[in-house]
PDB file of N, CA and C in Angstrom:
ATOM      1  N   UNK A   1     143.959  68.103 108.167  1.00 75.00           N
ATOM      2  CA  UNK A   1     143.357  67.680 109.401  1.00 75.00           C
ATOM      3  C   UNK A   1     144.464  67.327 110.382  1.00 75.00           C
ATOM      4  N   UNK A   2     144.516  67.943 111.896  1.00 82.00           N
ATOM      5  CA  UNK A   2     144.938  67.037 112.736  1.00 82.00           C
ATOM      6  C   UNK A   2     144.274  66.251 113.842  1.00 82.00           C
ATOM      7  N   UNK A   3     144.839  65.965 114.520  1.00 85.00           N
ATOM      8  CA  UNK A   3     144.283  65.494 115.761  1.00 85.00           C
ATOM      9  C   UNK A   3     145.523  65.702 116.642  1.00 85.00           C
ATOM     10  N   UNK A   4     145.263  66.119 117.897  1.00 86.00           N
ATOM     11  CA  UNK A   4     146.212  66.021 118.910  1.00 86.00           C
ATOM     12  C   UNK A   4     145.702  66.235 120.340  1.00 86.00           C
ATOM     13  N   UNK A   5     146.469  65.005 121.513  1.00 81.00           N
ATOM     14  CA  UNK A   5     145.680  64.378 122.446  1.00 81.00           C
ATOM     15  C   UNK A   5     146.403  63.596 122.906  1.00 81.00           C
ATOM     16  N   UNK A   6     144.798  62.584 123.926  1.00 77.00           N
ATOM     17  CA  UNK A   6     145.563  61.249 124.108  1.00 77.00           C
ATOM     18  C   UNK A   6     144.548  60.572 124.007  1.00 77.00           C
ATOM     19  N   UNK A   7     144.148  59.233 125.059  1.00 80.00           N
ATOM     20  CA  UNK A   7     143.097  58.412 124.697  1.00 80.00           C
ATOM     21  C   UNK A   7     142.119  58.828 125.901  1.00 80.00           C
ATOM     22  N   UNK A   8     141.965  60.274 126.398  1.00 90.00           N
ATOM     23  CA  UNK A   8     140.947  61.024 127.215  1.00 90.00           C
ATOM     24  C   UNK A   8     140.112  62.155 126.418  1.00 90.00           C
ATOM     25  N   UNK A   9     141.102  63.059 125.685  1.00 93.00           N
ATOM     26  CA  UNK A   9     140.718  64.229 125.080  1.00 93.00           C
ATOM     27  C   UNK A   9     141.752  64.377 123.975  1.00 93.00           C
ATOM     28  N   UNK A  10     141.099  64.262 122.635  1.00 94.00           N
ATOM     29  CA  UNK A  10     141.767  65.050 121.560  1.00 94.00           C
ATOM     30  C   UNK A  10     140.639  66.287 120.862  1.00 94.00           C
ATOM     31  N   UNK A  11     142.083  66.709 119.969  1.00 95.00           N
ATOM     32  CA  UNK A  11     141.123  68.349 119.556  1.00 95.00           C
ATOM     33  C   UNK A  11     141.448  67.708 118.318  1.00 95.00           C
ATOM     34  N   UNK A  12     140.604  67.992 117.309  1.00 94.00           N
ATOM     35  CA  UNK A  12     140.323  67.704 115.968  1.00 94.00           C
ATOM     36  C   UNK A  12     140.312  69.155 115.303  1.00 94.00           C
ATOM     37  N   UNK A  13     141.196  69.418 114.347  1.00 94.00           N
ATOM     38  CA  UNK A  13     141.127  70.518 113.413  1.00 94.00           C
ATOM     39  C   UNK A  13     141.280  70.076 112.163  1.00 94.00           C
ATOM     40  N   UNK A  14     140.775  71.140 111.198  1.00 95.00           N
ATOM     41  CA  UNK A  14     141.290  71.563 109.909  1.00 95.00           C
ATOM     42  C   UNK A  14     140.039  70.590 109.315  1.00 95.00           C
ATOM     43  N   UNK A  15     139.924  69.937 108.313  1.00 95.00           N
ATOM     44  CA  UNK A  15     138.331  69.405 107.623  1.00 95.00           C
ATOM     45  C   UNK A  15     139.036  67.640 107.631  1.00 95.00           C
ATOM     46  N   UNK A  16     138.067  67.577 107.747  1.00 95.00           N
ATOM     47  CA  UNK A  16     137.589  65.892 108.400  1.00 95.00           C
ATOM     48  C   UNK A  16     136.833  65.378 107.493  1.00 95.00           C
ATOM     49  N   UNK A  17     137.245  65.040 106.375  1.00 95.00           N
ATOM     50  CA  UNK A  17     136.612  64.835 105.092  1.00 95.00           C
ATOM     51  C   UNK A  17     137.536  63.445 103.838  1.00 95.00           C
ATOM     52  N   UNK A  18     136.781  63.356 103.352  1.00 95.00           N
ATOM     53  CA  UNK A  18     137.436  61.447 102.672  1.00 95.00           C
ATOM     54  C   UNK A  18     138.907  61.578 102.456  1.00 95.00           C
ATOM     55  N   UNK A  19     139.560  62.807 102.173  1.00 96.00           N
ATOM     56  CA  UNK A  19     140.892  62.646 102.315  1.00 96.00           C
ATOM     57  C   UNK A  19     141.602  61.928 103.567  1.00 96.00           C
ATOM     58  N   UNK A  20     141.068  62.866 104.235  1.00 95.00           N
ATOM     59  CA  UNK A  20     141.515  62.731 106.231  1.00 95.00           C
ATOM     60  C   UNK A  20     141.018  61.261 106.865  1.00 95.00           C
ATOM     61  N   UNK A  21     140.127  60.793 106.049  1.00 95.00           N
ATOM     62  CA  UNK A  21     139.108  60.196 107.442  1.00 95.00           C
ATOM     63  C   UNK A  21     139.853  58.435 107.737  1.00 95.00           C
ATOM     64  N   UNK A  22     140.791  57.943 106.496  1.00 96.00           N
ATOM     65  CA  UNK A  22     141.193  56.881 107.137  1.00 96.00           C
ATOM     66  C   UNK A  22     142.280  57.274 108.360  1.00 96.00           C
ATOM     67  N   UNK A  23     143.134  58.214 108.427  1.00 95.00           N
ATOM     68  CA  UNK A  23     143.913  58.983 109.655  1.00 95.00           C
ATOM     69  C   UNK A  23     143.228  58.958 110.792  1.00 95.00           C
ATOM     70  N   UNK A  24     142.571  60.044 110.259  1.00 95.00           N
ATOM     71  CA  UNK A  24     141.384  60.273 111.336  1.00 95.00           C
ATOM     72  C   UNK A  24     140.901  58.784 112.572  1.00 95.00           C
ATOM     73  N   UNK A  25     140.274  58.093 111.377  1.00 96.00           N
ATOM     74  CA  UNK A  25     139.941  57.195 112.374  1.00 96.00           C
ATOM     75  C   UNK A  25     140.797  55.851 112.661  1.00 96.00           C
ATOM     76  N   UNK A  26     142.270  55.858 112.372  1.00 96.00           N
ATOM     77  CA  UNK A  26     142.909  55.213 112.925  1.00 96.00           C
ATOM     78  C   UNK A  26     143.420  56.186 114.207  1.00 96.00           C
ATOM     79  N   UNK A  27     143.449  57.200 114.335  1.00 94.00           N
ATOM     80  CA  UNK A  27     143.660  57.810 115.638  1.00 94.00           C
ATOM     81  C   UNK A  27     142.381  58.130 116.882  1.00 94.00           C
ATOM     82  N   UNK A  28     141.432  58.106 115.765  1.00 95.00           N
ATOM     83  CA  UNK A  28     140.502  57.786 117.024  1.00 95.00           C
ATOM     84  C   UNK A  28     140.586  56.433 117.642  1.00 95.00           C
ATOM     85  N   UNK A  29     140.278  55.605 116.744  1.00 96.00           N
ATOM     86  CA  UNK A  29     140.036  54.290 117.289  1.00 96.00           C
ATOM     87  C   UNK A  29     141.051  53.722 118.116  1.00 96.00           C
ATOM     88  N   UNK A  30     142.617  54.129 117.800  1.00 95.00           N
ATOM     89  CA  UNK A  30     143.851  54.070 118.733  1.00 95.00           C
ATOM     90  C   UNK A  30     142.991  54.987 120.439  1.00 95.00           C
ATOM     91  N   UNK A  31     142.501  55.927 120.247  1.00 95.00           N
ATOM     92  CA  UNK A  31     142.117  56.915 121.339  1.00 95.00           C
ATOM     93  C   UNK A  31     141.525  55.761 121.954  1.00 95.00           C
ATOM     94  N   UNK A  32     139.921  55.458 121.360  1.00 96.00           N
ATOM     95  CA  UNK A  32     139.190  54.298 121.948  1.00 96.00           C
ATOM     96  C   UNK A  32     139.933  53.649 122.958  1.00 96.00           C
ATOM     97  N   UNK A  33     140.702  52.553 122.212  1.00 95.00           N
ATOM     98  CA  UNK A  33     140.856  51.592 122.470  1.00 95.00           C
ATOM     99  C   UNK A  33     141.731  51.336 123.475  1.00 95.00           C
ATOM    100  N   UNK A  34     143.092  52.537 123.841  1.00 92.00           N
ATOM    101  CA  UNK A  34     143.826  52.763 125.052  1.00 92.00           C
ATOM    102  C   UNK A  34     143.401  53.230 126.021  1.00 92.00           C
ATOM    103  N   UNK A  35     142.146  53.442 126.302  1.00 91.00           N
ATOM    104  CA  UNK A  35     141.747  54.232 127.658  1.00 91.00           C
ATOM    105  C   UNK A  35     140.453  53.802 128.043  1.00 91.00           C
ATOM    106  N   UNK A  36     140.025  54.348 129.230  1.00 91.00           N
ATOM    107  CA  UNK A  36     138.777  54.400 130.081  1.00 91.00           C
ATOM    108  C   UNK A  36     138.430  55.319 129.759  1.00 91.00           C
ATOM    109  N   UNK A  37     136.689  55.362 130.445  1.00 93.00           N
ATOM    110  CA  UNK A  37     136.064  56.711 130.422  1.00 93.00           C
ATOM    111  C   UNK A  37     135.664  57.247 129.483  1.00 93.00           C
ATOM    112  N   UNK A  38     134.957  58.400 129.545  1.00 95.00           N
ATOM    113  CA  UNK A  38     134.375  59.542 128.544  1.00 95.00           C
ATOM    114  C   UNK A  38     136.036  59.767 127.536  1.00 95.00           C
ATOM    115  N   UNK A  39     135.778  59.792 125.865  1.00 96.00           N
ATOM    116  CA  UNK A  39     136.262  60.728 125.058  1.00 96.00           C
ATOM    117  C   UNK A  39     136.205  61.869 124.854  1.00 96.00           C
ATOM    118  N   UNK A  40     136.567  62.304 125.284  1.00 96.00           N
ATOM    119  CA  UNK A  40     136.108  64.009 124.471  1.00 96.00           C
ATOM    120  C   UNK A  40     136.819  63.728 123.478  1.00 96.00           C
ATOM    121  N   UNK A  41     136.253  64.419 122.667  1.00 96.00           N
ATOM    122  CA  UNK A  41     136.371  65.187 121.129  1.00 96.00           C
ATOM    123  C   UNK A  41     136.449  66.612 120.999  1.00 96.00           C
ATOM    124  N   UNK A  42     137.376  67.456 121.256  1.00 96.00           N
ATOM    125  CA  UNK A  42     136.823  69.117 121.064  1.00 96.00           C
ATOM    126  C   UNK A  42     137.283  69.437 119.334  1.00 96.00           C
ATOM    127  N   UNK A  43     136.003  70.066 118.883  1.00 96.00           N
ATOM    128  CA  UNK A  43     136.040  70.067 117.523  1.00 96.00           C
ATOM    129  C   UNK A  43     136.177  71.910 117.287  1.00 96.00           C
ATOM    130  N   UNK A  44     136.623  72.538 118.151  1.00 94.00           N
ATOM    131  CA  UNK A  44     136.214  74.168 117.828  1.00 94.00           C
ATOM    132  C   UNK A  44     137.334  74.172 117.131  1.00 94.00           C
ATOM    133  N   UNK A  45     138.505  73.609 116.731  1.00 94.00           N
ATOM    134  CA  UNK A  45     139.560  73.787 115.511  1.00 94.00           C
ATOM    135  C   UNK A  45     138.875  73.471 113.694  1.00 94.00           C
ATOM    136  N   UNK A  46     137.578  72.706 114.051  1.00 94.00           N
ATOM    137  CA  UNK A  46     137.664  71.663 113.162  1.00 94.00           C
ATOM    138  C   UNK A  46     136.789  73.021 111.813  1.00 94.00           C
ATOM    139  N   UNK A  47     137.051  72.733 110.338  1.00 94.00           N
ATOM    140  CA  UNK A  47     136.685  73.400 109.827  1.00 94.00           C
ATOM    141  C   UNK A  47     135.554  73.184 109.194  1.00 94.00           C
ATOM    142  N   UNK A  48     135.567  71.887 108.697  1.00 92.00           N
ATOM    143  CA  UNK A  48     134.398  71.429 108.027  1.00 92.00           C
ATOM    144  C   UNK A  48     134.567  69.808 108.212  1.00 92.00           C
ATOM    145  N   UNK A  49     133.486  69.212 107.956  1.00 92.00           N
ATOM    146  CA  UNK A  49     133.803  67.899 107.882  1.00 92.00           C
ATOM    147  C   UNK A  49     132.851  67.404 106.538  1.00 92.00           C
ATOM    148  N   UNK A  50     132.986  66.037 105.809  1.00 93.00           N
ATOM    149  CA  UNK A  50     131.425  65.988 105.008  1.00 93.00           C
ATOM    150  C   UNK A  50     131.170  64.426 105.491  1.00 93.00           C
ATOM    151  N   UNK A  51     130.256  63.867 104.531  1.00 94.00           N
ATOM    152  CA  UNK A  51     129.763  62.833 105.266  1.00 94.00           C
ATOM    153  C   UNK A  51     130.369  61.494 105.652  1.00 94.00           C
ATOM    154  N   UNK A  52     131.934  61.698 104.879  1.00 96.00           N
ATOM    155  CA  UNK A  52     132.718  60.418 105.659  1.00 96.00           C
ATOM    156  C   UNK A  52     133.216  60.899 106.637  1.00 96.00           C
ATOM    157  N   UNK A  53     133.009  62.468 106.833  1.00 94.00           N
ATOM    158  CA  UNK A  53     134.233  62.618 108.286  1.00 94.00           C
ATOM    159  C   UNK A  53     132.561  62.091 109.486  1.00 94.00           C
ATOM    160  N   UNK A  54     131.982  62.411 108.619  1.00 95.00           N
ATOM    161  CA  UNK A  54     130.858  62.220 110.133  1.00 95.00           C
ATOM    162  C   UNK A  54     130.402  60.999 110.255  1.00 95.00           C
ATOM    163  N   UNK A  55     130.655  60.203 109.021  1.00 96.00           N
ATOM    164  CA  UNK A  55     130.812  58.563 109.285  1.00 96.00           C
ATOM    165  C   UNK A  55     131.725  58.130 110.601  1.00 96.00           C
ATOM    166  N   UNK A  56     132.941  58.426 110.033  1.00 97.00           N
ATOM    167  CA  UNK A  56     134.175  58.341 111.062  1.00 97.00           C
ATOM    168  C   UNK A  56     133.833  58.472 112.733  1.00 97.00           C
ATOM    169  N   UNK A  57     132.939  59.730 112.929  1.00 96.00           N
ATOM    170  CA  UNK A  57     132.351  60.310 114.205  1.00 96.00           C
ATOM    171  C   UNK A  57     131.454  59.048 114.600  1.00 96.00           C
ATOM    172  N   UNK A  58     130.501  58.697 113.664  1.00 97.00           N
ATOM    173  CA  UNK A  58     129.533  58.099 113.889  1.00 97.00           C
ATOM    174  C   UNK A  58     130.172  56.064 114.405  1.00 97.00           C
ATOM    175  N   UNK A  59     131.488  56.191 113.619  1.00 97.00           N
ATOM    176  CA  UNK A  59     132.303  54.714 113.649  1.00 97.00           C
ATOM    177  C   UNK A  59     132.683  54.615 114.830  1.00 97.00           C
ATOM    178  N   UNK A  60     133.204  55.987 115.657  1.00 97.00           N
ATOM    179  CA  UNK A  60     134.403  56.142 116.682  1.00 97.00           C
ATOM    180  C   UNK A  60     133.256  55.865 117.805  1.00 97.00           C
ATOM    181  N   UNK A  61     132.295  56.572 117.918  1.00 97.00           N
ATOM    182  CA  UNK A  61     131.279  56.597 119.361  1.00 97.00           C
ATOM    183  C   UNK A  61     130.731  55.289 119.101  1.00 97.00           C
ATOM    184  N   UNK A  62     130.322  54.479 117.664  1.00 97.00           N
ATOM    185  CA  UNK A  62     130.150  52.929 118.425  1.00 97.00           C
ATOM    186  C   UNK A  62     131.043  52.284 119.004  1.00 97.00           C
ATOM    187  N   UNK A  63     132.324  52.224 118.557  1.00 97.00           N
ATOM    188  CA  UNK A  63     133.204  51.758 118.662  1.00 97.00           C
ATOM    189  C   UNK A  63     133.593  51.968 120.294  1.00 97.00           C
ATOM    190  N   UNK A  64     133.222  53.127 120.960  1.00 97.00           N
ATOM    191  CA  UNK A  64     133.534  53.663 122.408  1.00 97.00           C
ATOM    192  C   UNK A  64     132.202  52.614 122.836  1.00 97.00           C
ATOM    193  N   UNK A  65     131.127  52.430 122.369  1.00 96.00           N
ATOM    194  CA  UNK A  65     130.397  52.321 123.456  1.00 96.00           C
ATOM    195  C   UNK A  65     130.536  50.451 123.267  1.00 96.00           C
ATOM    196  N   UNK A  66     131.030  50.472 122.520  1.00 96.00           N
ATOM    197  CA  UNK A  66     130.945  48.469 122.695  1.00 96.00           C
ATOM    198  C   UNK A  66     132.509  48.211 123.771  1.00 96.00           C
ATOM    199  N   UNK A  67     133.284  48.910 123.594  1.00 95.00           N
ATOM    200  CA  UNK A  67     134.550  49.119 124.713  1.00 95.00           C
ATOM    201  C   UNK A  67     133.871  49.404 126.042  1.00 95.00           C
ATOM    202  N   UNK A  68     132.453  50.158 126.057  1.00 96.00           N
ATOM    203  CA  UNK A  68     132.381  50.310 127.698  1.00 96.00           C
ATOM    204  C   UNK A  68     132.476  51.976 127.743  1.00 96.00           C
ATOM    205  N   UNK A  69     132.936  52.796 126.886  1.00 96.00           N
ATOM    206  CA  UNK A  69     133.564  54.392 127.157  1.00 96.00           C
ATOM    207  C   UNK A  69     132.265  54.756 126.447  1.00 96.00           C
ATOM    208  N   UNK A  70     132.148  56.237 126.190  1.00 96.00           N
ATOM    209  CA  UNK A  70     131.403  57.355 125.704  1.00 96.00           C
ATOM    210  C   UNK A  70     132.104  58.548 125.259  1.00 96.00           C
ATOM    211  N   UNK A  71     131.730  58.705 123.760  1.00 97.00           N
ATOM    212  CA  UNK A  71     132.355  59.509 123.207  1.00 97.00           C
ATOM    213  C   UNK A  71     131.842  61.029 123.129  1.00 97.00           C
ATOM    214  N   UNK A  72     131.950  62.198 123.780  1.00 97.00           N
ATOM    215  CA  UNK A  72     131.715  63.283 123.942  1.00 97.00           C
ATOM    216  C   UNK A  72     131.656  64.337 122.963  1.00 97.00           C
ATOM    217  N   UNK A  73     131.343  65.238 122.207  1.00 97.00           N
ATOM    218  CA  UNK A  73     131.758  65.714 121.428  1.00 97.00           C
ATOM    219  C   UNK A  73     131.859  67.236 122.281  1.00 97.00           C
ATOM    220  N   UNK A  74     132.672  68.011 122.155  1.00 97.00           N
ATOM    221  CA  UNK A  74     132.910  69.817 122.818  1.00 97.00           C
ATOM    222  C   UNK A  74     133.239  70.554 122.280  1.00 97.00           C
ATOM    223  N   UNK A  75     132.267  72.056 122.135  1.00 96.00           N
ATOM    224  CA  UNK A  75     132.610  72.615 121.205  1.00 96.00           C
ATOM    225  C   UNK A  75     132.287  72.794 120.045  1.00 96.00           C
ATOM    226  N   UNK A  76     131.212  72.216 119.246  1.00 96.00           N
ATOM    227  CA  UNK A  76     130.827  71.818 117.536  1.00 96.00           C
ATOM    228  C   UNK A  76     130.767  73.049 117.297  1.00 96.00           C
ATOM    229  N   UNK A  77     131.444  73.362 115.984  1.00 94.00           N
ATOM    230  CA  UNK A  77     131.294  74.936 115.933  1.00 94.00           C
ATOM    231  C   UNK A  77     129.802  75.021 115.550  1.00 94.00           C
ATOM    232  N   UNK A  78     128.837  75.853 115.206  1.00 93.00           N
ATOM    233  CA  UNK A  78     127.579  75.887 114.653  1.00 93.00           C
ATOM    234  C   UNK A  78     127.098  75.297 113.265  1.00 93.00           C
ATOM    235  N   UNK A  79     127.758  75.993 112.442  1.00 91.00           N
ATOM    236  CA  UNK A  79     127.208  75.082 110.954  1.00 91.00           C
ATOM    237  C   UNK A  79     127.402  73.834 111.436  1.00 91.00           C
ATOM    238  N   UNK A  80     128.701  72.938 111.996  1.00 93.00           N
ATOM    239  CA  UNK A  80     128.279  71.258 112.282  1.00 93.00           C
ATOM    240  C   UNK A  80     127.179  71.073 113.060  1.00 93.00           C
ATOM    241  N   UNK A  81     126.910  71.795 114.017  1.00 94.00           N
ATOM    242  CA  UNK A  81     125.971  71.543 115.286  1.00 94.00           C
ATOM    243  C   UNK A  81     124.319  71.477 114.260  1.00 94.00           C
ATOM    244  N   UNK A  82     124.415  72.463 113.328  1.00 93.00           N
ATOM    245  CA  UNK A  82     123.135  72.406 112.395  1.00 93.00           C
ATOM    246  C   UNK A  82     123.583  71.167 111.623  1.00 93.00           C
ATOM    247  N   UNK A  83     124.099  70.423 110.996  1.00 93.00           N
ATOM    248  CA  UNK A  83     123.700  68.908 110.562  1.00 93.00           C
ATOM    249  C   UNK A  83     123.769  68.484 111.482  1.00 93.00           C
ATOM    250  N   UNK A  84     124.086  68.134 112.561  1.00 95.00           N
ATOM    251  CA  UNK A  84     123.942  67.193 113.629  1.00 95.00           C
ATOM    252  C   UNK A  84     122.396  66.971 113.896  1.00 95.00           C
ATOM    253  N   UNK A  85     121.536  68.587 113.712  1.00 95.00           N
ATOM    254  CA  UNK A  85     120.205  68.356 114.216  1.00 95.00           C
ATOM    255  C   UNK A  85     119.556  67.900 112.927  1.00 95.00           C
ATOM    256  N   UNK A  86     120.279  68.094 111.623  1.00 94.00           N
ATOM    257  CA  UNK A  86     119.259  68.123 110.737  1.00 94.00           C
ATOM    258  C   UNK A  86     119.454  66.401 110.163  1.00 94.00           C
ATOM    259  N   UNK A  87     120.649  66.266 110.601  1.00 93.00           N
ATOM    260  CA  UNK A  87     120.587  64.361 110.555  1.00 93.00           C
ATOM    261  C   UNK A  87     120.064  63.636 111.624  1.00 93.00           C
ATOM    262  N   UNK A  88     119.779  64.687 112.894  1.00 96.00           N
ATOM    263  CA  UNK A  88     118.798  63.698 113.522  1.00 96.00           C
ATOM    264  C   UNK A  88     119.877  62.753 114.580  1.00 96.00           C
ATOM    265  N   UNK A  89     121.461  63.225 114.461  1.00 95.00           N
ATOM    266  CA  UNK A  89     122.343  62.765 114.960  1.00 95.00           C
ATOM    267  C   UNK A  89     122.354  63.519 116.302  1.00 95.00           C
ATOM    268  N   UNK A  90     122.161  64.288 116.264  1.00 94.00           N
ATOM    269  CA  UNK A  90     122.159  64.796 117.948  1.00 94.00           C
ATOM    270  C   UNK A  90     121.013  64.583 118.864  1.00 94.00           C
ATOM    271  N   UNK A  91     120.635  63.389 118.861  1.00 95.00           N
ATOM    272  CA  UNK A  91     119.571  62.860 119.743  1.00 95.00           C
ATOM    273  C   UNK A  91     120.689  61.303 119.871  1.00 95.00           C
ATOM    274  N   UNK A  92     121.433  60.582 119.035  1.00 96.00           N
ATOM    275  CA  UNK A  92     122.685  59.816 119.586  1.00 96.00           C
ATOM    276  C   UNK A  92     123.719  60.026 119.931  1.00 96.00           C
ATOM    277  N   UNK A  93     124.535  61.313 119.421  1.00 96.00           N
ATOM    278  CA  UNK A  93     125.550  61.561 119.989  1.00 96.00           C
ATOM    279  C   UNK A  93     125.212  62.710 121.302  1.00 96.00           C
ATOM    280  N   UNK A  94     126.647  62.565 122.386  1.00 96.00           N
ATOM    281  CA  UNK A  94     126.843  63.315 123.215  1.00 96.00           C
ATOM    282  C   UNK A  94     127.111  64.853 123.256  1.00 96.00           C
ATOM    283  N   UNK A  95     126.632  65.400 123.418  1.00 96.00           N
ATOM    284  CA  UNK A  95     127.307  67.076 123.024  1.00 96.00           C
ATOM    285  C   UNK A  95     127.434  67.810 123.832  1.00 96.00           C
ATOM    286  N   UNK A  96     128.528  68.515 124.352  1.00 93.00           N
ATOM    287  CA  UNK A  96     128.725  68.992 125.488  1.00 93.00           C
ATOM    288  C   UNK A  96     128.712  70.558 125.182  1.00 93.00           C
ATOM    289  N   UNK A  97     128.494  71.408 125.810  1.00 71.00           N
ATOM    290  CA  UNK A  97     128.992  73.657 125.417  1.00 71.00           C
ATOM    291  C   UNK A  97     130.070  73.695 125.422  1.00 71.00           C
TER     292      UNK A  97
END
């Protein structure tokens, strides 16, 4: 997994999964927490994630919205975009084309 960015827009690649996800979300939450405004997230690198990477997702956008920001997601490749609907998560998170 990487991430690379700043605390406006990072791109998330490679799988986002319990190996990755304490990284992961010490670099999100670093993202959070230095900036204003909308996050983007562009995930079209990202390969797979399982349910701690989408914990992590799910940690980072509360975490934006008690700061005041909104976390965006751009890009979900399709198989993620299908759990997003089938968890019922894409009626809370943001999702941008």
């Amino acid at each position: 997994m990487h991430i690379k960015g700043d605390h406006a827009e990072l791109v998330v690649g490679g799988r986002l999964d319990v190996r990755s996800a304490a990284d992961a979300r010490l670099a999100l939450h670093h993202a959070v927490d230095s900036g204003n405004g909308d996050l983007v997230l562009d995930l079209k690198d990202l390969d797979s994630w399982d349910a701690t990477g989408l914990g992590v997702i799910m940690g980072t956008h509360r975490r934006a919205g008690r700061c005041g920001r909104r976390l965006v997601l751009r890009d979900v490749p399709p198989r993620m975009q299908r759990v997003l609907v089938a968890t019922r998560l894409h009626r809370i998170l943001t999702i941008a084309s």
